[in-house]
Amino acid sequence: MEEAGRLLETAESRGLPLRVLGGVAIRMRAPVELPPALRRSYADADFLTAKGASGRAQEFFRDEGYEPQVAFNALHGRERLLFFDNGNDRQVDVFVGSFEMSHKVPVAERMGLEPRTLPLAELLITKLQIAELNEKDVRDALALFHGHAVNEGDGDSINAARVAQLCATDWGLWRTLTGNLAICREHLPRYELGEEDEARIAKGIDALLARMEQEPKSRGWKLRAKIGERKRWYTTPEEVAGGP
């Protein structure tokens, strides 16, 4: 977290648009200390830079002592970059202009809303868009609901309108997010957070699911919904540059 903060400050001084996402960003945005059950260590940091800023980002991370993954960056550098801090056994993953793993999410258009991280709605989407959710992703998602209410705005709240609007035009994203929210809700009791914390998190998940259900769906969403799960609706790690 300290290193991510340092990189953000240095990037700002050099005029490079850079924001943190992933688990480090979620921890940075936590308004209170996370319960022990929701804390975890971080072996890497994920960043987003603006479309067209790949060359500047590569120069920046090299200058800051990070070793580029030369072959990967040469092949995929317009969309994604990898760097390593070998001395501290850390990896940096930089998405360029958009975020694409199991689904492609247009996160760059709102990256200017916050000074250090993506907005909370985008932080949640980039966690829950993973088709095969793992333990750290569940924990990070629950941490977001633990520290932030769900409503219609940004700032310190999870913007339910933004999540609902993105999902209302993309059945695949809707299917993955609603399924993963249900998984988070189901596994919530495992963390033994206490009655008050558990109730607050459950309330946020339920509120977001309800808001997603209410949002009018596009014609394309409805047509894709008719096909449903007969056709795979997400991209596998092997089909995405660099894997998970």
mmCIF file of N, CA and C in Angstrom, residues 1-83:
data_model
loop_
_atom_site.group_PDB
_atom_site.id
_atom_site.type_symbol
_atom_site.label_atom_id
_atom_site.label_comp_id
_atom_site.label_asym_id
_atom_site.label_seq_id
_atom_site.Cartn_x
_atom_site.Cartn_y
_atom_site.Cartn_z
ATOM 1 N N MET A 1 0.819 -1.199 0.000
ATOM 2 C CA MET A 1 0.000 0.000 0.000
ATOM 3 C C MET A 1 0.867 1.269 0.000
ATOM 4 N N GLU A 2 1.917 1.236 0.784
ATOM 5 C CA GLU A 2 2.816 2.391 0.813
ATOM 6 C C GLU A 2 3.469 2.621 -0.545
ATOM 7 N N GLU A 3 3.879 1.535 -1.183
ATOM 8 C CA GLU A 3 4.516 1.656 -2.492
ATOM 9 C C GLU A 3 3.529 2.157 -3.541
ATOM 10 N N ALA A 4 2.290 1.689 -3.478
ATOM 11 C CA ALA A 4 1.278 2.172 -4.413
ATOM 12 C C ALA A 4 1.058 3.670 -4.232
ATOM 13 N N GLY A 5 1.004 4.124 -2.990
ATOM 14 C CA GLY A 5 0.851 5.546 -2.721
ATOM 15 C C GLY A 5 2.023 6.357 -3.253
ATOM 16 N N ARG A 6 3.232 5.834 -3.079
ATOM 17 C CA ARG A 6 4.415 6.526 -3.586
ATOM 18 C C ARG A 6 4.383 6.642 -5.102
ATOM 19 N N LEU A 7 4.010 5.553 -5.765
ATOM 20 C CA LEU A 7 3.946 5.570 -7.226
ATOM 21 C C LEU A 7 2.899 6.558 -7.722
ATOM 22 N N LEU A 8 1.764 6.627 -7.042
ATOM 23 C CA LEU A 8 0.718 7.569 -7.438
ATOM 24 C C LEU A 8 1.199 9.009 -7.333
ATOM 25 N N GLU A 9 1.871 9.339 -6.248
ATOM 26 C CA GLU A 9 2.375 10.701 -6.056
ATOM 27 C C GLU A 9 3.411 11.057 -7.123
ATOM 28 N N THR A 10 4.305 10.123 -7.399
ATOM 29 C CA THR A 10 5.336 10.372 -8.405
ATOM 30 C C THR A 10 4.728 10.512 -9.793
ATOM 31 N N ALA A 11 3.756 9.649 -10.104
ATOM 32 C CA ALA A 11 3.094 9.734 -11.405
ATOM 33 C C ALA A 11 2.378 11.074 -11.573
ATOM 34 N N GLU A 12 1.724 11.528 -10.519
ATOM 35 C CA GLU A 12 1.032 12.824 -10.593
ATOM 36 C C GLU A 12 2.021 13.954 -10.859
ATOM 37 N N SER A 13 3.176 13.909 -10.211
ATOM 38 C CA SER A 13 4.177 14.955 -10.410
ATOM 39 C C SER A 13 4.717 14.964 -11.834
ATOM 40 N N ARG A 14 4.620 13.805 -12.508
ATOM 41 C CA ARG A 14 5.105 13.701 -13.880
ATOM 42 C C ARG A 14 3.979 13.799 -14.908
ATOM 43 N N GLY A 15 2.764 14.053 -14.435
ATOM 44 C CA GLY A 15 1.639 14.232 -15.348
ATOM 45 C C GLY A 15 1.133 12.963 -15.980
ATOM 46 N N LEU A 16 1.431 11.811 -15.359
ATOM 47 C CA LEU A 16 0.955 10.533 -15.887
ATOM 48 C C LEU A 16 -0.339 10.152 -15.191
ATOM 49 N N PRO A 17 -1.453 9.986 -15.929
ATOM 50 C CA PRO A 17 -2.698 9.555 -15.299
ATOM 51 C C PRO A 17 -2.573 8.110 -14.817
ATOM 52 N N LEU A 18 -2.749 7.901 -13.510
ATOM 53 C CA LEU A 18 -2.569 6.580 -12.930
ATOM 54 C C LEU A 18 -3.508 6.428 -11.739
ATOM 55 N N ARG A 19 -4.226 5.322 -11.693
ATOM 56 C CA ARG A 19 -5.118 5.031 -10.572
ATOM 57 C C ARG A 19 -4.920 3.576 -10.157
ATOM 58 N N VAL A 20 -5.141 3.320 -8.864
ATOM 59 C CA VAL A 20 -5.015 1.960 -8.344
ATOM 60 C C VAL A 20 -6.368 1.267 -8.411
ATOM 61 N N LEU A 21 -6.357 -0.038 -8.668
ATOM 62 C CA LEU A 21 -7.550 -0.853 -8.550
ATOM 63 C C LEU A 21 -7.178 -2.136 -7.822
ATOM 64 N N GLY A 22 -8.120 -3.058 -7.707
ATOM 65 C CA GLY A 22 -7.824 -4.321 -7.047
ATOM 66 C C GLY A 22 -7.829 -4.224 -5.533
ATOM 67 N N GLY A 23 -7.261 -5.249 -4.903
ATOM 68 C CA GLY A 23 -7.293 -5.345 -3.449
ATOM 69 C C GLY A 23 -6.597 -4.201 -2.741
ATOM 70 N N VAL A 24 -5.483 -3.730 -3.290
ATOM 71 C CA VAL A 24 -4.767 -2.612 -2.672
ATOM 72 C C VAL A 24 -5.647 -1.370 -2.638
ATOM 73 N N ALA A 25 -6.350 -1.092 -3.737
ATOM 74 C CA ALA A 25 -7.231 0.072 -3.791
ATOM 75 C C ALA A 25 -8.366 -0.050 -2.777
ATOM 76 N N ILE A 26 -8.929 -1.248 -2.651
ATOM 77 C CA ILE A 26 -10.028 -1.457 -1.707
ATOM 78 C C ILE A 26 -9.551 -1.208 -0.282
ATOM 79 N N ARG A 27 -8.353 -1.671 0.020
ATOM 80 C CA ARG A 27 -7.800 -1.430 1.352
ATOM 81 C C ARG A 27 -7.515 0.055 1.573
ATOM 82 N N MET A 28 -7.030 0.748 0.542
ATOM 83 C CA MET A 28 -6.755 2.177 0.651
ATOM 84 C C MET A 28 -8.023 2.979 0.917
ATOM 85 N N ARG A 29 -9.150 2.523 0.367
ATOM 86 C CA ARG A 29 -10.410 3.261 0.504
ATOM 87 C C ARG A 29 -11.193 2.893 1.760
ATOM 88 N N ALA A 30 -10.741 1.902 2.509
ATOM 89 C CA ALA A 30 -11.484 1.488 3.704
ATOM 90 C C ALA A 30 -11.514 2.633 4.714
ATOM 91 N N PRO A 31 -12.715 3.089 5.133
ATOM 92 C CA PRO A 31 -12.807 4.227 6.045
ATOM 93 C C PRO A 31 -12.446 3.869 7.483
ATOM 94 N N VAL A 32 -12.515 2.581 7.804
ATOM 95 C CA VAL A 32 -12.153 2.104 9.145
ATOM 96 C C VAL A 32 -11.281 0.866 8.983
ATOM 97 N N GLU A 33 -10.642 0.464 10.057
ATOM 98 C CA GLU A 33 -9.811 -0.740 10.009
ATOM 99 C C GLU A 33 -10.681 -1.949 9.706
ATOM 100 N N LEU A 34 -10.241 -2.743 8.761
ATOM 101 C CA LEU A 34 -11.015 -3.915 8.391
ATOM 102 C C LEU A 34 -10.970 -4.958 9.507
ATOM 103 N N PRO A 35 -12.058 -5.703 9.691
ATOM 104 C CA PRO A 35 -12.028 -6.824 10.628
ATOM 105 C C PRO A 35 -10.942 -7.819 10.211
ATOM 106 N N PRO A 36 -10.333 -8.512 11.153
ATOM 107 C CA PRO A 36 -9.255 -9.458 10.823
ATOM 108 C C PRO A 36 -9.643 -10.446 9.724
ATOM 109 N N ALA A 37 -10.890 -10.894 9.709
ATOM 110 C CA ALA A 37 -11.317 -11.901 8.735
ATOM 111 C C ALA A 37 -11.316 -11.366 7.306
ATOM 112 N N LEU A 38 -11.343 -10.036 7.127
ATOM 113 C CA LEU A 38 -11.371 -9.450 5.788
ATOM 114 C C LEU A 38 -10.013 -8.893 5.367
ATOM 115 N N ARG A 39 -9.020 -8.998 6.223
ATOM 116 C CA ARG A 39 -7.689 -8.517 5.879
ATOM 117 C C ARG A 39 -6.928 -9.599 5.124
ATOM 118 N N ARG A 40 -6.008 -9.155 4.274
ATOM 119 C CA ARG A 40 -5.133 -10.103 3.576
ATOM 120 C C ARG A 40 -3.862 -9.391 3.146
ATOM 121 N N SER A 41 -2.879 -10.161 2.750
ATOM 122 C CA SER A 41 -1.643 -9.590 2.240
ATOM 123 C C SER A 41 -1.773 -9.376 0.732
ATOM 124 N N TYR A 42 -0.886 -8.560 0.181
ATOM 125 C CA TYR A 42 -0.949 -8.212 -1.240
ATOM 126 C C TYR A 42 0.408 -8.456 -1.879
ATOM 127 N N ALA A 43 0.444 -9.344 -2.842
ATOM 128 C CA ALA A 43 1.693 -9.675 -3.532
ATOM 129 C C ALA A 43 1.896 -8.826 -4.774
ATOM 130 N N ASP A 44 0.848 -8.114 -5.194
ATOM 131 C CA ASP A 44 0.960 -7.296 -6.395
ATOM 132 C C ASP A 44 0.068 -6.075 -6.264
ATOM 133 N N ALA A 45 0.232 -5.167 -7.205
ATOM 134 C CA ALA A 45 -0.611 -3.973 -7.269
ATOM 135 C C ALA A 45 -1.087 -3.794 -8.701
ATOM 136 N N ASP A 46 -2.357 -3.445 -8.858
ATOM 137 C CA ASP A 46 -2.950 -3.237 -10.172
ATOM 138 C C ASP A 46 -3.222 -1.753 -10.381
ATOM 139 N N PHE A 47 -2.896 -1.274 -11.567
ATOM 140 C CA PHE A 47 -3.096 0.134 -11.897
ATOM 141 C C PHE A 47 -3.847 0.254 -13.219
ATOM 142 N N LEU A 48 -4.426 1.424 -13.417
ATOM 143 C CA LEU A 48 -5.025 1.795 -14.695
ATOM 144 C C LEU A 48 -4.400 3.095 -15.151
ATOM 145 N N THR A 49 -4.027 3.159 -16.412
ATOM 146 C CA THR A 49 -3.611 4.411 -17.014
ATOM 147 C C THR A 49 -4.505 4.694 -18.211
ATOM 148 N N ALA A 50 -4.412 5.886 -18.739
ATOM 149 C CA ALA A 50 -5.314 6.302 -19.808
ATOM 150 C C ALA A 50 -4.942 5.657 -21.137
ATOM 151 N N LYS A 51 -5.914 5.567 -22.020
ATOM 152 C CA LYS A 51 -5.674 5.081 -23.372
ATOM 153 C C LYS A 51 -4.633 5.975 -24.044
ATOM 154 N N GLY A 52 -3.673 5.364 -24.705
ATOM 155 C CA GLY A 52 -2.624 6.117 -25.375
ATOM 156 C C GLY A 52 -1.438 6.464 -24.504
ATOM 157 N N ALA A 53 -1.500 6.086 -23.197
ATOM 158 C CA ALA A 53 -0.418 6.434 -22.268
ATOM 159 C C ALA A 53 0.525 5.268 -22.002
ATOM 160 N N SER A 54 0.436 4.221 -22.815
ATOM 161 C CA SER A 54 1.253 3.034 -22.573
ATOM 162 C C SER A 54 2.750 3.348 -22.585
ATOM 163 N N GLY A 55 3.204 4.103 -23.571
ATOM 164 C CA GLY A 55 4.622 4.416 -23.670
ATOM 165 C C GLY A 55 5.119 5.194 -22.468
ATOM 166 N N ARG A 56 4.340 6.170 -22.026
ATOM 167 C CA ARG A 56 4.718 6.965 -20.865
ATOM 168 C C ARG A 56 4.710 6.113 -19.603
ATOM 169 N N ALA A 57 3.743 5.191 -19.499
ATOM 170 C CA ALA A 57 3.690 4.316 -18.327
ATOM 171 C C ALA A 57 4.895 3.387 -18.287
ATOM 172 N N GLN A 58 5.302 2.880 -19.438
ATOM 173 C CA GLN A 58 6.468 1.999 -19.481
ATOM 174 C C GLN A 58 7.723 2.740 -19.035
ATOM 175 N N GLU A 59 7.891 3.952 -19.512
ATOM 176 C CA GLU A 59 9.048 4.754 -19.107
ATOM 177 C C GLU A 59 9.010 5.043 -17.614
ATOM 178 N N PHE A 60 7.822 5.358 -17.111
ATOM 179 C CA PHE A 60 7.667 5.693 -15.694
ATOM 180 C C PHE A 60 8.069 4.535 -14.790
ATOM 181 N N PHE A 61 7.531 3.348 -15.052
ATOM 182 C CA PHE A 61 7.820 2.222 -14.165
ATOM 183 C C PHE A 61 9.281 1.784 -14.281
ATOM 184 N N ARG A 62 9.862 1.888 -15.449
ATOM 185 C CA ARG A 62 11.296 1.604 -15.570
ATOM 186 C C ARG A 62 12.114 2.573 -14.729
ATOM 187 N N ASP A 63 11.735 3.851 -14.790
ATOM 188 C CA ASP A 63 12.445 4.866 -14.011
ATOM 189 C C ASP A 63 12.305 4.629 -12.512
ATOM 190 N N GLU A 64 11.198 4.024 -12.107
ATOM 191 C CA GLU A 64 10.960 3.766 -10.686
ATOM 192 C C GLU A 64 11.538 2.431 -10.226
ATOM 193 N N GLY A 65 12.321 1.791 -11.088
ATOM 194 C CA GLY A 65 13.029 0.589 -10.684
ATOM 195 C C GLY A 65 12.329 -0.719 -10.962
ATOM 196 N N TYR A 66 11.260 -0.688 -11.768
ATOM 197 C CA TYR A 66 10.526 -1.914 -12.078
ATOM 198 C C TYR A 66 11.023 -2.518 -13.385
ATOM 199 N N GLU A 67 11.211 -3.824 -13.355
ATOM 200 C CA GLU A 67 11.692 -4.560 -14.524
ATOM 201 C C GLU A 67 10.518 -4.926 -15.419
ATOM 202 N N PRO A 68 10.525 -4.504 -16.672
ATOM 203 C CA PRO A 68 9.395 -4.845 -17.553
ATOM 204 C C PRO A 68 9.443 -6.296 -17.998
ATOM 205 N N GLN A 69 8.267 -6.874 -18.207
ATOM 206 C CA GLN A 69 8.156 -8.185 -18.852
ATOM 207 C C GLN A 69 8.188 -7.897 -20.354
ATOM 208 N N VAL A 70 9.378 -7.935 -20.931
ATOM 209 C CA VAL A 70 9.611 -7.365 -22.252
ATOM 210 C C VAL A 70 8.732 -7.995 -23.323
ATOM 211 N N ALA A 71 8.699 -9.319 -23.381
ATOM 212 C CA ALA A 71 7.937 -9.988 -24.435
ATOM 213 C C ALA A 71 6.448 -9.700 -24.305
ATOM 214 N N PHE A 72 5.928 -9.776 -23.067
ATOM 215 C CA PHE A 72 4.504 -9.511 -22.850
ATOM 216 C C PHE A 72 4.160 -8.073 -23.226
ATOM 217 N N ASN A 73 4.966 -7.120 -22.777
ATOM 218 C CA ASN A 73 4.672 -5.711 -23.037
ATOM 219 C C ASN A 73 4.763 -5.374 -24.517
ATOM 220 N N ALA A 74 5.681 -6.010 -25.223
ATOM 221 C CA ALA A 74 5.790 -5.775 -26.669
ATOM 222 C C ALA A 74 4.560 -6.285 -27.402
ATOM 223 N N LEU A 75 3.999 -7.379 -26.921
ATOM 224 C CA LEU A 75 2.851 -8.002 -27.590
ATOM 225 C C LEU A 75 1.523 -7.360 -27.195
ATOM 226 N N HIS A 76 1.385 -6.991 -25.917
ATOM 227 C CA HIS A 76 0.088 -6.551 -25.406
ATOM 228 C C HIS A 76 0.083 -5.109 -24.878
ATOM 229 N N GLY A 77 1.159 -4.359 -25.116
ATOM 230 C CA GLY A 77 1.350 -3.074 -24.458
ATOM 231 C C GLY A 77 0.282 -2.028 -24.686
ATOM 232 N N ARG A 78 -0.507 -2.162 -25.738
ATOM 233 C CA ARG A 78 -1.580 -1.188 -25.957
ATOM 234 C C ARG A 78 -2.736 -1.378 -24.983
ATOM 235 N N GLU A 79 -2.840 -2.579 -24.429
ATOM 236 C CA GLU A 79 -3.947 -2.882 -23.516
ATOM 237 C C GLU A 79 -3.490 -3.194 -22.094
ATOM 238 N N ARG A 80 -2.256 -3.731 -21.947
ATOM 239 C CA ARG A 80 -1.861 -4.206 -20.623
ATOM 240 C C ARG A 80 -0.345 -4.320 -20.548
ATOM 241 N N LEU A 81 0.191 -4.025 -19.353
ATOM 242 C CA LEU A 81 1.630 -4.062 -19.128
ATOM 243 C C LEU A 81 1.933 -4.815 -17.839
ATOM 244 N N LEU A 82 3.080 -5.495 -17.805
ATOM 245 C CA LEU A 82 3.524 -6.188 -16.600
ATOM 246 C C LEU A 82 4.922 -5.711 -16.225
ATOM 247 N N PHE A 83 5.124 -5.503 -14.917
ATOM 248 C CA PHE A 83 6.426 -5.115 -14.387
ATOM 249 C C PHE A 83 6.688 -5.894 -13.105
#
